[in-house]
Every structure is written in C-alpha cells, then in structure tokens.
XYZ file of N, CA and C in Angstrom:
219
model
N 78.079 350.447 112.187
C 78.998 351.209 112.931
C 79.091 350.812 114.377
N 79.135 351.834 115.185
C 79.336 351.648 116.621
C 78.034 351.640 117.410
N 76.896 351.559 116.719
C 75.597 351.555 117.393
C 75.398 350.216 118.106
N 75.126 350.222 119.423
C 74.920 348.954 120.139
C 73.609 348.289 119.717
N 73.550 346.984 119.871
C 72.364 346.210 119.506
C 71.426 346.016 120.687
N 71.644 346.713 121.747
C 70.827 346.604 122.941
C 70.750 347.988 123.583
N 69.730 348.241 124.402
C 69.580 349.564 125.000
C 70.674 349.849 126.027
N 71.144 351.066 126.018
C 72.089 351.554 127.010
C 71.287 352.405 127.993
N 71.345 352.078 129.269
C 70.583 352.818 130.273
C 71.335 354.072 130.696
N 71.037 355.155 129.995
C 71.556 356.468 130.365
C 70.403 357.463 130.238
N 70.639 358.701 130.589
C 69.559 359.696 130.610
C 68.906 359.848 129.237
N 69.697 359.919 128.187
C 69.155 360.105 126.833
C 68.255 358.934 126.437
N 68.729 357.727 126.632
C 67.952 356.549 126.229
C 66.758 356.314 127.138
N 66.878 356.626 128.413
C 65.728 356.475 129.310
C 64.624 357.460 128.954
N 65.004 358.677 128.505
C 64.005 359.646 128.046
C 63.319 359.146 126.776
N 64.100 358.545 125.886
C 63.528 357.993 124.663
C 62.569 356.847 124.997
N 62.946 356.004 125.943
C 62.085 354.901 126.361
C 60.775 355.422 126.940
N 60.832 356.493 127.713
C 59.610 357.080 128.275
C 58.672 357.522 127.152
N 59.238 358.074 126.070
C 58.419 358.455 124.917
C 57.805 357.222 124.249
N 58.592 356.152 124.117
C 58.064 354.902 123.557
C 56.890 354.403 124.390
N 57.035 354.443 125.710
C 55.962 353.970 126.585
C 54.702 354.813 126.421
N 54.860 356.131 126.303
C 53.707 357.012 126.101
C 52.974 356.665 124.808
N 53.717 356.476 123.744
C 53.109 356.138 122.456
C 52.462 354.751 122.500
N 53.126 353.803 123.123
C 52.593 352.439 123.206
C 51.284 352.411 123.993
N 51.194 353.239 125.031
C 49.982 353.276 125.854
C 48.773 353.766 125.067
N 49.010 354.502 123.997
C 47.918 355.021 123.164
C 47.389 353.977 122.180
N 48.070 352.859 122.039
C 47.730 351.879 121.016
C 47.324 350.556 121.659
N 46.036 350.241 121.605
C 45.576 348.975 122.180
C 45.440 347.871 121.123
N 45.907 348.132 119.916
C 45.814 347.145 118.842
C 47.132 346.405 118.603
N 48.165 346.792 119.334
C 49.481 346.177 119.175
C 49.960 345.706 120.539
N 50.513 344.512 120.576
C 51.113 343.991 121.797
C 52.615 344.196 121.679
N 53.159 345.046 122.528
C 54.583 345.322 122.506
C 55.297 344.351 123.434
N 56.354 343.740 122.916
C 57.080 342.738 123.681
C 58.519 342.691 123.175
N 59.434 342.364 124.037
C 60.819 342.207 123.618
C 61.712 343.333 124.096
N 62.864 343.436 123.458
C 63.879 344.397 123.896
C 63.389 345.829 123.847
N 62.725 346.213 122.769
C 62.262 347.594 122.667
C 61.128 347.867 123.652
N 60.203 346.937 123.787
C 59.055 347.138 124.680
C 59.474 347.249 126.138
N 60.429 346.437 126.552
C 60.890 346.449 127.946
C 62.162 347.267 128.118
N 62.773 347.646 127.019
C 64.020 348.407 126.981
C 65.099 347.761 127.836
N 65.271 346.470 127.597
C 66.273 345.675 128.308
C 66.941 344.743 127.318
N 68.159 344.348 127.642
C 68.815 343.308 126.866
C 68.293 341.973 127.365
N 67.957 341.083 126.443
C 67.513 339.733 126.798
C 68.293 338.703 125.993
N 68.672 337.617 126.639
C 69.143 336.446 125.906
C 67.909 335.786 125.286
N 68.112 334.989 124.259
C 66.980 334.426 123.513
C 66.048 333.577 124.370
N 66.569 332.778 125.289
C 65.670 331.952 126.100
C 64.776 332.826 126.977
N 65.263 333.979 127.384
C 64.464 334.898 128.179
C 63.435 335.602 127.288
N 63.808 335.908 126.042
C 62.883 336.524 125.093
C 61.667 335.617 124.875
N 61.922 334.340 124.679
C 60.833 333.383 124.446
C 59.948 333.279 125.681
N 60.557 333.190 126.851
C 59.783 333.113 128.093
C 58.932 334.379 128.265
N 59.516 335.535 128.012
C 58.790 336.807 128.142
C 57.636 336.886 127.143
N 57.860 336.444 125.930
C 56.800 336.458 124.918
C 55.633 335.576 125.353
N 55.918 334.421 125.892
C 54.854 333.531 126.360
C 54.078 334.159 127.518
N 54.775 334.849 128.410
C 54.094 335.535 129.517
C 53.154 336.618 128.998
N 53.623 337.378 128.013
C 52.797 338.457 127.451
C 51.568 337.885 126.759
N 51.745 336.823 125.992
C 50.611 336.197 125.307
C 49.600 335.671 126.321
N 50.082 335.022 127.358
C 49.177 334.502 128.386
C 48.393 335.639 129.038
N 49.058 336.741 129.352
C 48.399 337.897 129.960
C 47.337 338.472 129.028
N 47.678 338.633 127.751
C 46.730 339.199 126.790
C 45.550 338.265 126.561
N 45.810 336.976 126.423
C 44.719 336.023 126.220
C 43.791 335.994 127.433
N 44.343 336.155 128.626
C 43.502 336.186 129.825
C 42.545 337.368 129.778
N 43.034 338.520 129.312
C 42.163 339.700 129.178
C 41.031 339.413 128.201
N 41.384 338.822 127.065
C 40.387 338.531 126.036
C 39.374 337.510 126.534
N 39.858 336.543 127.288
C 38.963 335.505 127.796
C 37.975 336.116 128.797
N 38.447 337.014 129.646
C 37.556 337.669 130.613
C 36.474 338.476 129.903
N 36.814 339.054 128.752
C 35.840 339.821 127.972
C 35.001 338.907 127.074
N 35.258 337.613 127.174
C 34.556 336.594 126.384
C 34.767 336.775 124.882
N 35.951 337.282 124.535
C 36.301 337.430 123.111
C 36.892 336.158 122.556
N 37.455 335.324 123.444
C 38.006 334.034 123.038
C 37.700 333.018 124.115
N 37.782 331.768 123.740
C 37.634 330.668 124.684
C 38.896 329.829 124.619
N 39.511 329.612 125.760
C 40.750 328.841 125.804
C 40.528 327.526 126.510
N 41.164 326.507 126.002
C 41.179 325.224 126.717
C 42.578 324.649 126.588
N 43.087 324.168 127.660
C 44.429 323.588 127.680
C 44.289 322.096 127.892
N 45.183 321.358 127.329
C 45.148 319.950 127.656
C 45.420 319.116 126.507
C-alpha cells in the first residue's frame, strides 16, 4: 500500500523510535544497525559504511575486554 519504506520524522514515528531505543538498550546480545537502528533513510553505500563503523566499534569493545584478538594486514 501506501506505507513508506523509510522512516518519516514526525511526532508519532519519533515516539516509536524512542521506544525502539529503550528496548535496544536492554539487549546487549544484538547489534542494531541500519535504517531501523538509526531511524534514518540511507542509500546503500552509506548503509555499508555505517555497518563497517558499527562492527569496528563493537570489535574494539571486545578487544579491550580481551574477548577477541584482531590483527590487520
């Protein structure tokens, strides 16, 4: 139907996003990323860049806790 494929920034949707953020904050076993996690429209090249940033951030946390060892090169 007429349902948009991207978030519309209005009062109703911003309230829904706030609820998503509250629920996401309770879950440390899932990495939220993308349109729903950021509640923004992204072109695909930006989605890929954002996903890589999130992975790098999460891996850095794990590395600091010595849960993983990373080597680049």
